[in-house]
Amino acid sequence: MRLPTAKPASPATRALEVVPPSGPTAWLTTFTAGAMTFLCVFALALSLASGRLATRWSEALAKTATIRLSAPEEQVQIQTDAILTALASTPGIKSYRLIEDAETKQLLEPWFGPDLPVEALPIPRLIEVVEADPPYDAEGLKQRLTAEAPGAVLDDHTRWRRPLAEAAQRIRLLGVLSIALIGAAMAAMITLAARAALATNAEVIRVLRLVGAKDSYIARAFVRRFTLRALTGAAIGAAAGLVGVAALPAADAAGGFLTGLGFTGAGWLWPLALPPLAAIVAFLATRRAAFQKLRELT
Amino acid sequence: MTVITFENVAYSYGGGELLTDVSLKLAPGSFHFLTGPSGAGKSTFLKLAYAELRPTSGRVTLFDNDVTKLSRDDIARTRRRIGIVHQDCKFLDHMSLAANMALPFTVSDRESSPQDMDDLLGWVGLKHLADALPPQLSGGERQRAALARAVIVDPDVILADEPTGNVDWEMSLRILTLLVELNKMGKTILVATHDLNLIRQAKAQIQARVLRIAKHRVQLAGADL
C-alpha cells in the first residue's frame, strides 16, 4: 500500500492504477493478439511468396517462346531453314536460337537417362525465341510458319503460364484479404474485451466521473492497458511466426511454390511491422469502445 | 455570482413530474438543508445540482453556466468545484483510503500536498486508517472519508445526500460539526436529510435555511420547524 507521502507515481501510471487489476482474463487479450499475429505472419509470407511467383511467371511468360518442329527426316533441315529465315524477317524478335541436339539431350536426360540415342528418336527440333519490345505478332508468326514450315508449332508459353500467373495473383489477393480479416477480427475481439472491462468497472467509472475525471482520463487507463496487452501478444506471435517461417525448408533453384514460401531480403521487415500495427488497432478499438461506453454514463 | 441557480426547473421520469417549477438561488457561503419525505426528489434535486441529470424544462445554472450547454469535459471541470458526499459513498476498493482521498487530485493530473493530506486525515479523524482499504472501514469512517475526499480540492460547494443516513447520532453530530466548520470557511453547503433533529442541532450553531420538497415543489420553510 502506498502512502501519499511516498514517492508519487507519474500521472500516466496512476491513471492505470485507478482501474482495478483485471484478474485472470487479462491474458486472453494477449493470447488473441498473439494468435492473430502468428496467423498474420503466414498470410503475409503467402502473399509475398505468391507475389514473387506471379511476377516471375509473368516475366517469363512475356519474354520467351519455343518453336517446335516435327517433320519427316528429309524435311527437317529444309523446314528449319525456312523457320530461321522467317524469324530473321519478323519484326519484334530480339533473338532466336536453334537448340542443338546435345542440348536437347541434356534437357531430356533427367527423364530418359544419359545414354539416350537422340539421333535415333523422332525428337522435335526446338528453336528458342526471345521477344523484343514491342513484341512480335504471335498470330501473324503462327500463320506464316504454317505456310512455310507446316511441321512447326509456335508455343508462346501463354497457354500454361498465364493461368498459373493468374492463380498466383489470386492467392496473393487472398493473402492480403486474410491479413485484413485478421486485423478486423482482432479489432472486434479487443472491442468486446474492452467493453466487458468497461462494463465490469462501471462503478469505478461513476466514482471517477463524480470526482471530476474527464472521459479522456478514464479512457486512458483502459486504452493503455489493452494497447500494451496487444503489443505484447503480437510481439510474441510475430516472433513465433518468424521462427516457423524460418524453419521451412529453404527455396532452391528447382524449388516449387511450397519451398518458396517465406520472406526474402527486405520482406523480413514486414512481420516486424505487425506488433506496432496490432498495438495501433488495439489503441483505436479500445478508445472507440471507451468513449462510446462513457457517453452512456453521466 | 450565485453558485447554483434553478429557474422554473422541472424534472420528470417516464411516469410523471417529480419536480415542478423549482426556482431558487444558493448564494456563496450559504448553508441549506433540503428535506422532505423519501421519494420526494431530494436526490434528484442534488443530481440536478451537480449535472448528473439535466432538467426536462427550465434552467439550472452552475457557477453562472447553463448546465444544458456544458460539454462532458465542462461537467468534469465543474465537478472539481463541487464536493459530493453520498449516503452510500463509493470508493475505489483496491486503493488505500489515502489514495481514494487524493483521487480528485489524481484525476486532474495534480499532486496533493502530503501536508494537506495529513491535515485533512487528522481533521476527519482518520489518520490511523490512511493505509486501510475502503471495505475495511465502518459506516461513519466511510462518511468522513467521503467528506474528506469531497473537500480535498477546496471546492466552492459541498452537496451532501443523507450524509448521516447510515451512522449513529454521535457520528451524525461529528459530521455536522465538520460541515459547519466548512461553512464557516466560506463554503456553500447543501445537505439533503430527513433527520429533523440534525437540522435543529445545526440551527443552534449557524444560520441555516431549510428547503422543503412537498407536492413536487421546493419551498423555503419558515421558522416553524
Short mmCIF file of C-alpha atoms in Angstrom, two decimals, chain B residues 2-224:
data_model
loop_
_atom_site.label_atom_id
_atom_site.label_comp_id
_atom_site.label_asym_id
_atom_site.label_seq_id
_atom_site.Cartn_x
_atom_site.Cartn_y
_atom_site.Cartn_z
CA THR B 2 -24.62 32.70 -7.39
CA VAL B 3 -23.29 29.23 -7.02
CA ILE B 4 -26.34 27.26 -8.04
CA THR B 5 -29.46 28.71 -9.63
CA PHE B 6 -32.69 26.91 -10.53
CA GLU B 7 -35.13 28.79 -12.78
CA ASN B 8 -38.56 27.20 -13.27
CA VAL B 9 -36.93 23.81 -13.28
CA ALA B 10 -38.98 20.68 -13.82
CA TYR B 11 -37.78 17.15 -13.87
CA SER B 12 -39.83 14.15 -14.90
CA TYR B 13 -39.07 10.49 -15.11
CA GLY B 14 -41.04 8.36 -17.53
CA GLY B 15 -44.11 8.40 -15.25
CA GLY B 16 -44.79 11.97 -14.31
CA GLU B 17 -43.20 15.11 -12.98
CA LEU B 18 -41.13 14.62 -9.89
CA LEU B 19 -40.18 18.26 -9.50
CA THR B 20 -42.17 21.17 -10.88
CA ASP B 21 -41.49 24.85 -11.17
CA VAL B 22 -38.45 24.98 -8.89
CA SER B 23 -36.82 28.37 -8.67
CA LEU B 24 -34.14 29.18 -6.14
CA LYS B 25 -30.67 30.57 -5.73
CA LEU B 26 -27.88 29.34 -3.50
CA ALA B 27 -25.69 32.28 -2.61
CA PRO B 28 -22.00 31.73 -1.89
CA GLY B 29 -21.35 30.86 1.74
CA SER B 30 -24.94 29.85 2.47
CA PHE B 31 -25.98 26.74 4.39
CA HIS B 32 -29.14 24.97 3.25
CA PHE B 33 -30.91 21.86 4.32
CA LEU B 34 -33.15 20.05 1.88
CA THR B 35 -35.81 17.97 3.48
CA GLY B 36 -38.91 16.04 2.58
CA PRO B 37 -40.25 12.51 2.67
CA SER B 38 -38.19 9.84 0.97
CA GLY B 39 -39.01 9.56 -2.70
CA ALA B 40 -39.95 13.23 -2.82
CA GLY B 41 -37.00 14.02 -5.07
CA LYS B 42 -34.19 15.10 -2.74
CA SER B 43 -31.59 13.02 -4.55
CA THR B 44 -32.94 14.14 -7.92
CA PHE B 45 -32.63 17.74 -6.82
CA LEU B 46 -29.00 17.16 -5.84
CA LYS B 47 -28.27 15.34 -9.08
CA LEU B 48 -29.61 18.34 -10.97
CA ALA B 49 -27.29 20.47 -8.88
CA TYR B 50 -24.17 18.57 -9.95
CA ALA B 51 -25.25 17.95 -13.55
CA GLU B 52 -25.76 14.23 -13.23
CA LEU B 53 -29.25 14.93 -14.53
CA ARG B 54 -30.40 17.68 -16.84
CA PRO B 55 -33.72 19.42 -16.24
CA THR B 56 -36.61 18.43 -18.52
CA SER B 57 -37.59 22.06 -18.60
CA GLY B 58 -36.36 25.29 -17.08
CA ARG B 59 -32.76 26.22 -16.46
CA VAL B 60 -30.09 25.08 -13.99
CA THR B 61 -27.06 27.32 -13.74
CA LEU B 62 -23.86 26.22 -12.04
CA PHE B 63 -21.32 28.99 -11.43
CA ASP B 64 -23.22 31.10 -13.97
CA ASN B 65 -23.02 28.39 -16.66
CA ASP B 66 -26.17 26.89 -18.11
CA VAL B 67 -25.97 23.15 -17.46
CA THR B 68 -27.53 22.20 -20.79
CA LYS B 69 -24.72 23.98 -22.59
CA LEU B 70 -21.92 22.19 -20.76
CA SER B 71 -19.90 19.55 -22.59
CA ARG B 72 -18.85 16.36 -20.78
CA ASP B 73 -15.44 17.88 -20.11
CA ASP B 74 -17.05 21.08 -18.84
CA ILE B 75 -19.09 18.98 -16.43
CA ALA B 76 -15.92 17.24 -15.25
CA ARG B 77 -14.29 20.65 -14.66
CA THR B 78 -17.40 21.96 -12.89
CA ARG B 79 -17.41 18.94 -10.56
CA ARG B 80 -13.93 19.82 -9.41
CA ARG B 81 -15.56 22.85 -7.80
CA ILE B 82 -18.32 20.76 -6.20
CA GLY B 83 -17.68 18.28 -3.41
CA ILE B 84 -20.24 15.50 -3.38
CA VAL B 85 -21.00 13.19 -0.44
CA HIS B 86 -23.47 10.35 -0.80
CA GLN B 87 -25.23 8.27 1.80
CA ASP B 88 -23.67 5.13 0.35
CA CYS B 89 -20.40 6.68 -0.61
CA LYS B 90 -18.46 4.80 -3.25
CA PHE B 91 -14.73 4.34 -3.22
CA LEU B 92 -12.21 2.52 -5.35
CA ASP B 93 -11.91 -0.59 -3.22
CA HIS B 94 -8.49 -1.62 -4.49
CA MET B 95 -6.84 1.63 -3.41
CA SER B 96 -5.97 2.80 0.07
CA LEU B 97 -8.06 5.39 1.89
CA ALA B 98 -5.35 7.99 1.37
CA ALA B 99 -5.20 7.25 -2.36
CA ASN B 100 -9.00 7.45 -2.54
CA MET B 101 -9.00 10.79 -0.79
CA ALA B 102 -6.40 12.07 -3.23
CA LEU B 103 -8.48 10.88 -6.20
CA PRO B 104 -9.89 14.31 -7.16
CA PHE B 105 -6.28 15.45 -7.45
CA THR B 106 -5.19 12.32 -9.27
CA VAL B 107 -7.86 12.54 -11.96
CA SER B 108 -6.99 16.14 -12.72
CA ASP B 109 -3.30 15.21 -13.01
CA ARG B 110 -2.39 17.30 -9.99
CA GLU B 111 -0.45 16.47 -6.87
CA SER B 112 -1.89 16.70 -3.39
CA SER B 113 0.48 18.11 -0.86
CA PRO B 114 1.36 15.50 1.79
CA GLN B 115 0.85 18.15 4.46
CA ASP B 116 -2.68 18.93 3.30
CA MET B 117 -3.48 15.25 3.16
CA ASP B 118 -2.17 14.77 6.65
CA ASP B 119 -4.15 17.73 7.97
CA LEU B 120 -7.29 16.53 6.26
CA LEU B 121 -6.93 12.99 7.63
CA GLY B 122 -6.44 14.50 11.06
CA TRP B 123 -9.45 16.80 10.65
CA VAL B 124 -11.80 13.87 9.91
CA GLY B 125 -10.02 11.71 12.50
CA LEU B 126 -8.86 9.00 10.11
CA LYS B 127 -5.11 9.47 10.29
CA HIS B 128 -4.60 5.98 11.67
CA LEU B 129 -6.55 4.48 8.73
CA ALA B 130 -4.67 6.13 5.87
CA ASP B 131 -3.48 2.77 4.58
CA ALA B 132 -6.72 0.88 5.11
CA LEU B 133 -8.80 -0.30 2.18
CA PRO B 134 -12.32 1.20 1.95
CA PRO B 135 -14.14 -2.11 2.62
CA GLN B 136 -12.39 -2.28 5.98
CA LEU B 137 -13.96 0.99 7.17
CA SER B 138 -17.11 1.38 9.26
CA GLY B 139 -20.08 3.40 8.04
CA GLY B 140 -19.08 6.50 9.99
CA GLU B 141 -15.49 6.25 8.83
CA ARG B 142 -16.65 5.95 5.23
CA GLN B 143 -18.84 9.05 5.59
CA ARG B 144 -15.97 11.07 6.99
CA ALA B 145 -13.62 9.74 4.31
CA ALA B 146 -16.15 10.76 1.64
CA LEU B 147 -16.35 14.22 3.16
CA ALA B 148 -12.57 14.48 3.19
CA ARG B 149 -12.45 13.38 -0.46
CA ALA B 150 -15.14 15.95 -1.30
CA VAL B 151 -13.22 18.85 0.22
CA ILE B 152 -9.65 17.96 -0.70
CA VAL B 153 -9.61 20.07 -3.88
CA ASP B 154 -11.02 23.01 -1.94
CA PRO B 155 -14.37 23.16 -3.75
CA ASP B 156 -16.77 26.10 -3.55
CA VAL B 157 -19.79 23.95 -2.83
CA ILE B 158 -20.46 20.81 -0.79
CA LEU B 159 -23.51 18.77 -1.74
CA ALA B 160 -24.33 16.04 0.76
CA ASP B 161 -27.07 13.47 0.23
CA GLU B 162 -28.16 11.99 3.59
CA PRO B 163 -24.61 12.13 4.93
CA THR B 164 -25.81 10.89 8.32
CA GLY B 165 -28.16 8.25 6.99
CA ASN B 166 -26.03 5.29 7.99
CA VAL B 167 -24.46 6.46 11.22
CA ASP B 168 -25.46 6.86 14.86
CA TRP B 169 -26.38 10.18 16.48
CA GLU B 170 -22.97 10.84 17.89
CA MET B 171 -21.34 10.38 14.50
CA SER B 172 -24.07 12.49 12.90
CA LEU B 173 -23.14 15.36 15.19
CA ARG B 174 -19.50 14.90 14.34
CA ILE B 175 -20.21 15.07 10.61
CA LEU B 176 -22.46 18.08 11.15
CA THR B 177 -19.66 19.81 13.03
CA LEU B 178 -17.34 19.22 10.07
CA LEU B 179 -19.93 20.66 7.67
CA VAL B 180 -20.44 23.69 9.91
CA GLU B 181 -16.69 24.26 10.03
CA LEU B 182 -16.55 24.12 6.23
CA ASN B 183 -19.38 26.65 6.04
CA LYS B 184 -17.51 28.96 8.37
CA MET B 185 -14.59 28.71 5.95
CA GLY B 186 -16.88 30.15 3.29
CA LYS B 187 -18.10 27.02 1.51
CA THR B 188 -21.67 26.84 0.23
CA ILE B 189 -23.34 23.82 1.80
CA LEU B 190 -26.45 21.93 0.76
CA VAL B 191 -27.42 18.92 2.86
CA ALA B 192 -30.33 16.66 1.95
CA THR B 193 -31.63 14.95 5.04
CA HIS B 194 -34.84 13.74 6.60
CA ASP B 195 -33.34 14.00 10.08
CA LEU B 196 -35.11 16.98 11.67
CA ASN B 197 -33.06 16.68 14.86
CA LEU B 198 -29.95 17.25 12.84
CA ILE B 199 -31.46 20.39 11.34
CA ARG B 200 -32.43 21.70 14.78
CA GLN B 201 -28.94 20.98 16.03
CA ALA B 202 -27.44 22.87 13.10
CA LYS B 203 -29.73 25.85 13.54
CA ALA B 204 -28.39 26.25 17.04
CA GLN B 205 -24.90 26.66 15.61
CA ILE B 206 -25.31 28.57 12.37
CA GLN B 207 -27.82 30.37 10.24
CA ALA B 208 -29.15 27.55 8.11
CA ARG B 209 -32.12 27.75 5.84
CA VAL B 210 -34.41 24.84 5.19
CA LEU B 211 -35.85 23.90 1.81
CA ARG B 212 -38.72 21.51 1.86
CA ILE B 213 -39.96 19.39 -1.03
CA ALA B 214 -43.70 18.97 -0.95
CA LYS B 215 -46.13 18.32 -3.81
CA HIS B 216 -43.28 18.35 -6.34
CA ARG B 217 -42.25 21.85 -5.33
CA VAL B 218 -39.32 23.14 -3.34
CA GLN B 219 -40.30 25.74 -0.79
CA LEU B 220 -38.39 27.69 1.74
CA ALA B 221 -39.59 26.56 5.14
CA GLY B 222 -40.23 29.20 7.78
CA ALA B 223 -39.10 29.16 11.35
CA ASP B 224 -41.87 26.69 12.08
#
